[in-house]
PDB file of C-alpha atoms in Angstrom:
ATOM      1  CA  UNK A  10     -12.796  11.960 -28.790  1.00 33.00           C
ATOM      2  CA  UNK A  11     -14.493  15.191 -28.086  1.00 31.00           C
ATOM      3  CA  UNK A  12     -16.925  14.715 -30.812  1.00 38.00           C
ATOM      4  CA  UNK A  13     -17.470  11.068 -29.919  1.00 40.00           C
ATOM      5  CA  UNK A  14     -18.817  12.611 -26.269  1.00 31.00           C
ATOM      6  CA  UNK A  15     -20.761  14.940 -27.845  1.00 37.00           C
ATOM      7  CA  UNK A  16     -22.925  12.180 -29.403  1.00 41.00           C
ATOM      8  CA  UNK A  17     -22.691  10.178 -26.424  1.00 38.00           C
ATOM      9  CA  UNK A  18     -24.006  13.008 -24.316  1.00 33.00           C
ATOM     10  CA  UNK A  19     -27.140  14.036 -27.470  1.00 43.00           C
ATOM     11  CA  UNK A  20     -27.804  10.126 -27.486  1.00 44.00           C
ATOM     12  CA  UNK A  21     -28.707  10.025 -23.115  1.00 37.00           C
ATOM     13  CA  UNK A  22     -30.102  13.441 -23.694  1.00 44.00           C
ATOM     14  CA  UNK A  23     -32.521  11.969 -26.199  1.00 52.00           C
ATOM     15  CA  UNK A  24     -33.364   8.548 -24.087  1.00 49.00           C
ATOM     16  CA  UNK A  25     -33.311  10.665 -21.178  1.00 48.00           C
ATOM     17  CA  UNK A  26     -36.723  12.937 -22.368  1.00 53.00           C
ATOM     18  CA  UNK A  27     -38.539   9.592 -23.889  1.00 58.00           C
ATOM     19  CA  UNK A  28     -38.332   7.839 -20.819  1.00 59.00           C
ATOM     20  CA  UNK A  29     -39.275  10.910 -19.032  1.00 55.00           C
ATOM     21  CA  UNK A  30     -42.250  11.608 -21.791  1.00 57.00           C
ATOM     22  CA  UNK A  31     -42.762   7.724 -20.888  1.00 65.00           C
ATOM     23  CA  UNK A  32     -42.872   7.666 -17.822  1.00 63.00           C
ATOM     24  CA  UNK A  33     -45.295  11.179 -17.338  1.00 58.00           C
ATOM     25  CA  UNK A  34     -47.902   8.959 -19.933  1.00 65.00           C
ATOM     26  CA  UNK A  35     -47.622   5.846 -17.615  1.00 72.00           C
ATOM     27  CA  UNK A  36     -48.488   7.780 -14.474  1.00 64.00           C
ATOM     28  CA  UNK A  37     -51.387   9.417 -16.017  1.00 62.00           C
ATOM     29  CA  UNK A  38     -53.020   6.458 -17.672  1.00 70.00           C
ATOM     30  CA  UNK A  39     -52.683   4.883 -14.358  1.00 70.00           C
ATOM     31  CA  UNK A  40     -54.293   7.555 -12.012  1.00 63.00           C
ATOM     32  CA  UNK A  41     -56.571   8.146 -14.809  1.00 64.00           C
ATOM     33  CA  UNK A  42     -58.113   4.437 -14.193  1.00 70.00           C
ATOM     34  CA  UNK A  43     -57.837   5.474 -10.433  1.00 68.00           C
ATOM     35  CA  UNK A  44     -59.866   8.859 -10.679  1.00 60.00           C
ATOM     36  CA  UNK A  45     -62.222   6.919 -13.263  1.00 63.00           C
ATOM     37  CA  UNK A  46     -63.171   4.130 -10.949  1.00 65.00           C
ATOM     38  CA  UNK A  47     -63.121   5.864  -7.112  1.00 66.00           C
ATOM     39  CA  UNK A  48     -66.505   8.052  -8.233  1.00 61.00           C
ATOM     40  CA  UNK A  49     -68.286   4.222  -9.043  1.00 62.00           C
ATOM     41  CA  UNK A  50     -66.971   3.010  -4.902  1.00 64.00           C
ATOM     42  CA  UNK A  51     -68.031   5.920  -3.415  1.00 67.00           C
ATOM     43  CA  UNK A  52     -71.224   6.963  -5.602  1.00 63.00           C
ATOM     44  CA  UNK A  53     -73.991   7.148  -3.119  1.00 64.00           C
ATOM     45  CA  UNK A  54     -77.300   4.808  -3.874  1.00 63.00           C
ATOM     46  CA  UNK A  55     -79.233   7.647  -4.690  1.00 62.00           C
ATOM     47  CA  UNK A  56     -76.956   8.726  -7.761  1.00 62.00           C
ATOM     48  CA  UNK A  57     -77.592   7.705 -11.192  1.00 67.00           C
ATOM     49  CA  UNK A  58     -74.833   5.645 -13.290  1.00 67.00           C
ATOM     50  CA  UNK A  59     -75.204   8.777 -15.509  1.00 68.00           C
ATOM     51  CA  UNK A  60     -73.897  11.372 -12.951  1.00 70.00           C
ATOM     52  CA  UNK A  61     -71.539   9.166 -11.796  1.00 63.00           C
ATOM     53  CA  UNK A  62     -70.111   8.345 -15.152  1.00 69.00           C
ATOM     54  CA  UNK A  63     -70.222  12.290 -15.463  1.00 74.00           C
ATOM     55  CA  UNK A  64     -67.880  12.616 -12.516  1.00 67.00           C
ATOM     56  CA  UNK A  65     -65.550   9.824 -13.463  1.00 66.00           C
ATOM     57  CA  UNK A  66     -64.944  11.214 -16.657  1.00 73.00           C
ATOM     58  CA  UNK A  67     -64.225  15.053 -15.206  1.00 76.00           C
ATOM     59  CA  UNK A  68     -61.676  13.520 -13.332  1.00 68.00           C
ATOM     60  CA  UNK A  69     -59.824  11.665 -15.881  1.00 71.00           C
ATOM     61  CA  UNK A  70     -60.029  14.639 -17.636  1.00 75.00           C
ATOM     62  CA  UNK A  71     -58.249  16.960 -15.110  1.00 73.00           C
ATOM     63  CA  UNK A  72     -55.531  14.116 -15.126  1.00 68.00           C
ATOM     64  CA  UNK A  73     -55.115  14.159 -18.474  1.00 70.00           C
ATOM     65  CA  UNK A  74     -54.592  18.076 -18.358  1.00 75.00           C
ATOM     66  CA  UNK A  75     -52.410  18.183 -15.925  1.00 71.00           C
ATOM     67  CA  UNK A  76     -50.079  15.215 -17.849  1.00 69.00           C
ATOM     68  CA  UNK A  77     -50.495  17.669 -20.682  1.00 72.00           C
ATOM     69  CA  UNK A  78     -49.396  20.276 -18.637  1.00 71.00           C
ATOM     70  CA  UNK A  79     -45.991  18.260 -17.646  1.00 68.00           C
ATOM     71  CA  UNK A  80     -45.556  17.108 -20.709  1.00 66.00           C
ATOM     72  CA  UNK A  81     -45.336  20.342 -22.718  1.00 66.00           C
ATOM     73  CA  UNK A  82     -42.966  21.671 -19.516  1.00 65.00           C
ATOM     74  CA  UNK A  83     -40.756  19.073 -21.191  1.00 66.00           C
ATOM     75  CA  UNK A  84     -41.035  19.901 -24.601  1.00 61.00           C
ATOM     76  CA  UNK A  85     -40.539  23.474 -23.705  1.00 60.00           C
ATOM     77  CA  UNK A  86     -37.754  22.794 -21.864  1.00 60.00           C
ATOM     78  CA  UNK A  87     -36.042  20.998 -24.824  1.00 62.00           C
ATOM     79  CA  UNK A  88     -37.210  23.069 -27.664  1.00 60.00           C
ATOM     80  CA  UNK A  89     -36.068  25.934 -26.141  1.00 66.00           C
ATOM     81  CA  UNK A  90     -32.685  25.103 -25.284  1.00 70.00           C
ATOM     82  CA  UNK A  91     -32.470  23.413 -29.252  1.00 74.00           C
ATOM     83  CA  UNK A  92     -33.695  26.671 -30.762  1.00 79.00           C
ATOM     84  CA  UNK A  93     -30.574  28.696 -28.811  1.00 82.00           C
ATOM     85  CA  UNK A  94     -28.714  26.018 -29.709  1.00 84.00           C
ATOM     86  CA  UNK A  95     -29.855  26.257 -33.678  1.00 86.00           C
ATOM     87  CA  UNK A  96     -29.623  30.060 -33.750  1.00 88.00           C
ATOM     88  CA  UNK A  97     -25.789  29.801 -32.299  1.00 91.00           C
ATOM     89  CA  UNK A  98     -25.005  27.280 -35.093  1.00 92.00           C
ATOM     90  CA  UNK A  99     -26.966  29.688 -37.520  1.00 91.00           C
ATOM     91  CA  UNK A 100     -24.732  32.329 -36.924  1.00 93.00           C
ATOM     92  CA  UNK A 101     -21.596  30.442 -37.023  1.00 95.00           C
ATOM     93  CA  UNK A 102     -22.356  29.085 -40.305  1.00 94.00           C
ATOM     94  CA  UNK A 103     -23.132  32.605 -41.801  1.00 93.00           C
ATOM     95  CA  UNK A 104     -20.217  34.076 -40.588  1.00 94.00           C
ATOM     96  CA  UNK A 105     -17.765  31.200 -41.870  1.00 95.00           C
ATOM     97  CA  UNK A 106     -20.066  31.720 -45.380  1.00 93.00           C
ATOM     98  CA  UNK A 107     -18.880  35.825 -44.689  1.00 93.00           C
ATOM     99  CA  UNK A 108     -15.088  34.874 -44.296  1.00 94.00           C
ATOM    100  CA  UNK A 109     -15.190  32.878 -47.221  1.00 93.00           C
ATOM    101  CA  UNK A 110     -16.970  35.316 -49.556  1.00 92.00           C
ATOM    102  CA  UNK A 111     -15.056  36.381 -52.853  1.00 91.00           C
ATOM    103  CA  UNK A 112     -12.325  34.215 -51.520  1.00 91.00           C
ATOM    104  CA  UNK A 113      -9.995  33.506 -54.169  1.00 91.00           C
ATOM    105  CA  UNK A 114      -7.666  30.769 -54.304  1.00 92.00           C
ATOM    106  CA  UNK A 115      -4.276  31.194 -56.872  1.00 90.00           C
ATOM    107  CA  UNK A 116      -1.954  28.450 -58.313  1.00 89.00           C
ATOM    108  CA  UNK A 117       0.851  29.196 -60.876  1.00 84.00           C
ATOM    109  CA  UNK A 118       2.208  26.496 -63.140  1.00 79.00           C
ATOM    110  CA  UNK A 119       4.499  27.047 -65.994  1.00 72.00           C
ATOM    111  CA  UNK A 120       2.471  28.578 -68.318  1.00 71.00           C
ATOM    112  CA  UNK A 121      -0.633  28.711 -66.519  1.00 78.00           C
ATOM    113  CA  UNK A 122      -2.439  30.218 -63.791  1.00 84.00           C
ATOM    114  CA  UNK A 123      -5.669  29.413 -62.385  1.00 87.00           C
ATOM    115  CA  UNK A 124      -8.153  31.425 -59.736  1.00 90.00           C
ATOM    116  CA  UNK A 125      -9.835  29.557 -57.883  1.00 91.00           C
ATOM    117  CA  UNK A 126     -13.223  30.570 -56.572  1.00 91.00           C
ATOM    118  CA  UNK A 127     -16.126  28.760 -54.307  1.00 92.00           C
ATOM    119  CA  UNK A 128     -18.487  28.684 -57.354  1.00 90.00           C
ATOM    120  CA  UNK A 129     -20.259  25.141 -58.082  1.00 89.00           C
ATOM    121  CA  UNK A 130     -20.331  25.663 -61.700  1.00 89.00           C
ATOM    122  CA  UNK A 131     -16.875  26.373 -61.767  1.00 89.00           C
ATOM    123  CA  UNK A 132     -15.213  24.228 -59.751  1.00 90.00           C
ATOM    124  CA  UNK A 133     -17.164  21.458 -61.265  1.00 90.00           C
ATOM    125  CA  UNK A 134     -15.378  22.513 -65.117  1.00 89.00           C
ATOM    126  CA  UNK A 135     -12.060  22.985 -63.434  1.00 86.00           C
ATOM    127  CA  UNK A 136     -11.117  20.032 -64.771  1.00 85.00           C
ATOM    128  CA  UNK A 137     -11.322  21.333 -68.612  1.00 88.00           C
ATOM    129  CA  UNK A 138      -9.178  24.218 -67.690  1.00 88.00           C
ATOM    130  CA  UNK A 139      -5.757  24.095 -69.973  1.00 85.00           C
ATOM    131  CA  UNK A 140      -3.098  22.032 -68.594  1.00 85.00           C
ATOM    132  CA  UNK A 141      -5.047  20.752 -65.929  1.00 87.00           C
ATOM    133  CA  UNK A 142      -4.786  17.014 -66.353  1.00 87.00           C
ATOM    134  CA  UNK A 143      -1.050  17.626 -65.891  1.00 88.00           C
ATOM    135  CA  UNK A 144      -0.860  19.692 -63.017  1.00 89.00           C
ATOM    136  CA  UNK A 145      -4.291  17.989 -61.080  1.00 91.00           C
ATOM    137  CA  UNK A 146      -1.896  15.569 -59.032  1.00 92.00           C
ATOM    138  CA  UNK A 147       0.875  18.116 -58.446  1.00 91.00           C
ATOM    139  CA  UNK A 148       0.812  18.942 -54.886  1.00 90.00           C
ATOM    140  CA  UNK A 149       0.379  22.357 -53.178  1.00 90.00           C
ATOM    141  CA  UNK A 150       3.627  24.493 -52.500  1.00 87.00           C
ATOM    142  CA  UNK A 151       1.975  27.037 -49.857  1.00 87.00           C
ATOM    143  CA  UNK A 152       3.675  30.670 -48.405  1.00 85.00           C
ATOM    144  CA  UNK A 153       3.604  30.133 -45.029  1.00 82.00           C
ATOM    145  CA  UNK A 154       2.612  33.502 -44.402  1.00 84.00           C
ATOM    146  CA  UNK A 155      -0.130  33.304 -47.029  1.00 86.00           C
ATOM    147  CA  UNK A 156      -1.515  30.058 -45.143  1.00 88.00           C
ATOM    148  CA  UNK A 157      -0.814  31.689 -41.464  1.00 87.00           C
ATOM    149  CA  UNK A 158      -3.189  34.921 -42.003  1.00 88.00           C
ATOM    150  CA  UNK A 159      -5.801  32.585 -43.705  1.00 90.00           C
ATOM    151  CA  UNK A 160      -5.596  30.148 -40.988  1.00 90.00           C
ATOM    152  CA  UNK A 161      -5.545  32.649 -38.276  1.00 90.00           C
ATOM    153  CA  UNK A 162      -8.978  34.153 -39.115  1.00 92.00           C
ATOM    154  CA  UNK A 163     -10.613  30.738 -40.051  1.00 94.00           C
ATOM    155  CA  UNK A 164      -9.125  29.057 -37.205  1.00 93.00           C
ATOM    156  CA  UNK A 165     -11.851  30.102 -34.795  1.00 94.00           C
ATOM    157  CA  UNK A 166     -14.865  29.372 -36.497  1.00 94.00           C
ATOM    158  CA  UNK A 167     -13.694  25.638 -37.474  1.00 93.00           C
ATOM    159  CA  UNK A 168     -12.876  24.741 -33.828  1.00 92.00           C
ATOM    160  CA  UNK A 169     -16.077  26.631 -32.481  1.00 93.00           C
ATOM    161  CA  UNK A 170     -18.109  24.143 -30.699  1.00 91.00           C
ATOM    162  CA  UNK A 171     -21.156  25.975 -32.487  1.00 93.00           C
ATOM    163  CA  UNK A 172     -19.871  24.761 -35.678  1.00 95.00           C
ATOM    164  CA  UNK A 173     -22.223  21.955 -36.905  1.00 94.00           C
ATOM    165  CA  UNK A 174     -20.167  18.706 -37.152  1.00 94.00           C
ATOM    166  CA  UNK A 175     -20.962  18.261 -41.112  1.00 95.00           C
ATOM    167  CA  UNK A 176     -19.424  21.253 -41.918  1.00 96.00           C
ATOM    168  CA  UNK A 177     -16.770  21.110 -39.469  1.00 95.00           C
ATOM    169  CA  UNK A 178     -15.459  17.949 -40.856  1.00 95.00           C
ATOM    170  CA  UNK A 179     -15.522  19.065 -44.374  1.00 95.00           C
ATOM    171  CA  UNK A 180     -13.533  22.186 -43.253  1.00 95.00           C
ATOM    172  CA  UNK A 181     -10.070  20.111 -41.946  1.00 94.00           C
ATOM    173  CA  UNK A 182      -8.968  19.708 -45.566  1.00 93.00           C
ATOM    174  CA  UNK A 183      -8.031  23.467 -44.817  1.00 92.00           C
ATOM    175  CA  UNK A 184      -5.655  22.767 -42.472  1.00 90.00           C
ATOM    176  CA  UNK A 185      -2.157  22.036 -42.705  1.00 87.00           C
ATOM    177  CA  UNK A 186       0.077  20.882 -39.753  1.00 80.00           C
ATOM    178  CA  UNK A 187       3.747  20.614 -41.087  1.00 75.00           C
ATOM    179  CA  UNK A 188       6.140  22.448 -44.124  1.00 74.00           C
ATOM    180  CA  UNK A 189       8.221  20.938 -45.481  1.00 75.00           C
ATOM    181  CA  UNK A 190      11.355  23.409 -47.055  1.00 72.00           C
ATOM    182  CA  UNK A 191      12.042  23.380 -50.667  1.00 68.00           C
ATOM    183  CA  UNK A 192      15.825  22.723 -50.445  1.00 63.00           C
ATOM    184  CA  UNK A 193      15.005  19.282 -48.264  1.00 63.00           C
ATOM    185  CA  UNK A 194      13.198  18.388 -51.661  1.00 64.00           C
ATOM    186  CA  UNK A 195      16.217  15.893 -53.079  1.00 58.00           C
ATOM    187  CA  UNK A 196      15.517  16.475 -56.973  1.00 56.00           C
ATOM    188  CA  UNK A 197      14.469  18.990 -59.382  1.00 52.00           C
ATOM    189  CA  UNK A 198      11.926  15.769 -60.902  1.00 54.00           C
ATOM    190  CA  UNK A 199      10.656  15.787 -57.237  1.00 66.00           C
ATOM    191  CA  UNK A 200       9.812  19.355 -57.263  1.00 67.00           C
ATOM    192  CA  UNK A 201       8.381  19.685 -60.781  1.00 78.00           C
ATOM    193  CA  UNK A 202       5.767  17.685 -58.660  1.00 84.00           C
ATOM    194  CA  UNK A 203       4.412  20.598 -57.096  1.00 86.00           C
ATOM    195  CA  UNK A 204       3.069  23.582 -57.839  1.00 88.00           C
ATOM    196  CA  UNK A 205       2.793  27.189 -56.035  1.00 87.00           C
ATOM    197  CA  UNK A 206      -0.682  27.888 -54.436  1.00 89.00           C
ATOM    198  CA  UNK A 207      -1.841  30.830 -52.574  1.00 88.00           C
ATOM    199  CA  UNK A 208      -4.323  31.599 -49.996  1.00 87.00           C
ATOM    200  CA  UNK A 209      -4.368  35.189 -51.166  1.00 75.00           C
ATOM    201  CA  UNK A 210      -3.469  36.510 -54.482  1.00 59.00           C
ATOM    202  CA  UNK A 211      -2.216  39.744 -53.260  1.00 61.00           C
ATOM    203  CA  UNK A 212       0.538  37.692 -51.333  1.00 56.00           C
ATOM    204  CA  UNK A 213       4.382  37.555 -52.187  1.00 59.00           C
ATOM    205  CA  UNK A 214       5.299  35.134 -54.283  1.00 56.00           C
ATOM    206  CA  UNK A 215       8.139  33.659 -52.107  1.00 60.00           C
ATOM    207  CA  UNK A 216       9.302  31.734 -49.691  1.00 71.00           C
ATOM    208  CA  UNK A 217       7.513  28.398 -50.626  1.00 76.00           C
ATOM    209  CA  UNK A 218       7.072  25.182 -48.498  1.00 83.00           C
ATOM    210  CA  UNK A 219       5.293  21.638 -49.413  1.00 82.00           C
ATOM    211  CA  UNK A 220       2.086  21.799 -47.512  1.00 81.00           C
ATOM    212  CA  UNK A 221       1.826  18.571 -45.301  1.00 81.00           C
ATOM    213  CA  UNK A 222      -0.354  16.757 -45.350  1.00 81.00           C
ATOM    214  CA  UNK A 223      -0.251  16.496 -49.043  1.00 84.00           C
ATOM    215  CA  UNK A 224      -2.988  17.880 -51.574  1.00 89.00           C
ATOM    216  CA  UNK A 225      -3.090  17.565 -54.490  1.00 92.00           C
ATOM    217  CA  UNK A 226      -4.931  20.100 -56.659  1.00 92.00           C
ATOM    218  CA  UNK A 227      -7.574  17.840 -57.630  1.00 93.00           C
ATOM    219  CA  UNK A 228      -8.418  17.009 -53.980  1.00 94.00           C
ATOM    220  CA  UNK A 229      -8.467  20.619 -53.310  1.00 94.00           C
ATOM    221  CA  UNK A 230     -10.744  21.697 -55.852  1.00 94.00           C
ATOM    222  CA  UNK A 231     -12.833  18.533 -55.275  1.00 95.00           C
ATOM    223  CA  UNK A 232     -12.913  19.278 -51.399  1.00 95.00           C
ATOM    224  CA  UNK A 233     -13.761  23.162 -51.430  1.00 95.00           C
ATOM    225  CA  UNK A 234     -16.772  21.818 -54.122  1.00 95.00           C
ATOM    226  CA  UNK A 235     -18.009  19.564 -51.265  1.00 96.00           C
ATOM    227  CA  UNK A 236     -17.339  22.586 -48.598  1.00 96.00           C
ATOM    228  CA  UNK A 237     -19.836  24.788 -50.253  1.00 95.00           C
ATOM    229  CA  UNK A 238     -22.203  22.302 -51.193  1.00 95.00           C
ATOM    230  CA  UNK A 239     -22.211  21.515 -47.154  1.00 96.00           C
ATOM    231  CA  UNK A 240     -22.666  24.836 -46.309  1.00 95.00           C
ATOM    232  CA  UNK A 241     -25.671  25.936 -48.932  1.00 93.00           C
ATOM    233  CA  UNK A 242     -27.284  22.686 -48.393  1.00 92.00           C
ATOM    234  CA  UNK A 243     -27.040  23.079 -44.294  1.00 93.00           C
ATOM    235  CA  UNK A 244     -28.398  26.260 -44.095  1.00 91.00           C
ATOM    236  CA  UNK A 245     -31.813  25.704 -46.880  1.00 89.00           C
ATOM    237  CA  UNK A 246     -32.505  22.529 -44.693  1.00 89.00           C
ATOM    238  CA  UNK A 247     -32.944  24.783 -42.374  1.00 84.00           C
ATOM    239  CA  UNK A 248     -34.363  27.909 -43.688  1.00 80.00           C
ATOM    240  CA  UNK A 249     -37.680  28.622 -45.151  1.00 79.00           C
ATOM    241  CA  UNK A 250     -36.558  31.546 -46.545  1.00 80.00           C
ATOM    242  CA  UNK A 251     -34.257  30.199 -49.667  1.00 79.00           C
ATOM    243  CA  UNK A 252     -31.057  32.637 -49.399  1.00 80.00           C
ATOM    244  CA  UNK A 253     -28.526  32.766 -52.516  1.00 84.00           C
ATOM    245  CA  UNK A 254     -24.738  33.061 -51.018  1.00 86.00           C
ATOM    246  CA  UNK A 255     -23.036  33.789 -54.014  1.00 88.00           C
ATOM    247  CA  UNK A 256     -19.860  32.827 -52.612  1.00 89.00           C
ATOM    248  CA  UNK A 257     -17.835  33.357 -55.582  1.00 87.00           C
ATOM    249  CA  UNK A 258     -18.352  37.332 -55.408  1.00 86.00           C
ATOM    250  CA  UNK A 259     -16.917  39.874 -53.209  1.00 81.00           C
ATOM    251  CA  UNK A 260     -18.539  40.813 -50.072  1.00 71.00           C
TER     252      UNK A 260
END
C-alpha cells in the first residue's frame, strides 16, 4: 500500500511540473505575440518598419528571458530536491553493500558443508557443488538467534524509505516471519527434508527451527545471486565512476 502511494504521489509530482512547464510556455508564447504586435499599433508615422520591427523583437525577447527565467526556477526546484533525494538513496545502498560485505552464509548436510558467499561466479556454479542436486530443494532449518542478530542489523536499511524499491524488493527473501519447532515436525522422512543453515558461521549449532516461509536452498542461492546483481547494477547506472564491491571478501 505504502509503496503503491509512493508512485501515486512521483506520478502527480511528474504531471504536476509538465503542466506547470506547460503552462509557463503557453503564457509566454502568448504575451510574446502581445509584446510583438503593440510596438506595430502604437509606432508613430515617422518610424520606419525597421525600428519598429527592432522594438517588437526586443520585447519578445525580454519575454522569452524571463519564461526562461521561470522555467529553470522549476527545474531547479526539482533537480535539487532529486539530487538529495539520489545522494540519500546512494548512501543507503552503500551501507547495505557494507553490512553485507564478507558475509558468509553456512549449511551442513550429512556429509557436506557449503559457504556461501555473495560472489556471482560462485553462486552461479553452486549448483556443481557435491551433493547439491540432493540437498537444492531441502528447506532451511535456521537458529533463531543466528537469524535474530542478522535481522536486527539489516532490518533498518530494508525498511528505510531511502532504500530504492528494486533493491528493496529483492531484499524480503531475507526475511522470515514464523518458526516452526523441530519436534512439531511429525516424521524423521519429513525432517531429512531440511537442512541446517546459518546466518553466521561462528554461531551455535543448536536449537534449530524450519524457517517460514519456506526456502529452499536453491531459491536462496538463486535469490542472493539476483540481490547482488541488483545492487552492482543500481549503483554503475548511476555512477560514472565504475566501483568494484567485491562483496565476497571481508571488509
Amino acid at each position: 500500500m505504502i509503496l503503491q502511494i509512493k508512485k501515486t504521489i512521483r506520478s502527480l509530482s511528474n504531471s504536476t511540473k509538465k503542466k506547470t512547464n506547460g503552462i509557463v510556455f503557453t503564457i509566454a508564447s502568448i504575451f510574446s505575440i502581445i509584446f510583438f504586435l503593440i510596438p506595430f499599433f502604437i509606432r508613430d508615422k515617422s518610424e520606419s518598419i525597421n525600428s519598429v520591427l527592432s522594438v517588437a523583437l526586443s520585447a519578445v525577447s525580454t519575454v522569452l528571458t524571463a519564461a526562461t527565467f521561470i522555467i529553470a526556477y522549476f527545474l531547479y526546484e526539482r533537480l535539487s530536491l532529486d539530487r538529495r533525494i539520489m545522494d540519500k538513496q546512494a548512501d543507503t545502498v552503500l551501507q547495505l553493500a557494507d553490512f553485507l560485505k564478507g558475509k558468509t552464509f553456512t549449511v551442513n548436510s550429512e556429509g557436506y558443508g557449503y559457504f556461501i558467499r555473495l560472489a556471482i561466479h560462485q553462486l552461479e556454479d553452486f549448483a556443481s557443488l557435491p551433493n547439491y542436486p540432493i540437498n537444492a530443494q531441502k528447506g532451511l532449518m535456521i537458529n533463531s538467534n543466528d537469524y535474530n542478530t542478522f535481522f536486527y542489523q539489516l532490518s533498518p536499511l530494508m525498511r528505510s524509505y531511502w532504500m530504492p524499491l528494486e533493491i528493496k524488493e529483492k531484499l524480503q527473501f531475507l526475511e522470515f516471519r514464523l518458526y516452526l519447532e523441530i519436534e512439531k515436525i511429525d516424521s524423521i522422512d519429513k525432517l531429512n527434508n531440511y537442512i541446517n543453515f546459518q546466518f553466521d558461521y561462528k554461531s551455535e549449532k543448536a536449537n534449530y527451527f524450519v524457517a517460514l516461509p519456506e526456502t529452499t536452498l536453491e531459491s536462496f542461492v538463486s535469490d542472493l545471486k539476483t540481490l547482488v546483481q541488483v545492487i552492482e547494477q543500481w549503483i554503475n547506472d548511476r555512477s560514472s565512476i565504475p566501483l568494484e564491491l567485491r562483496l565476497w571478501e571481508p571488509s
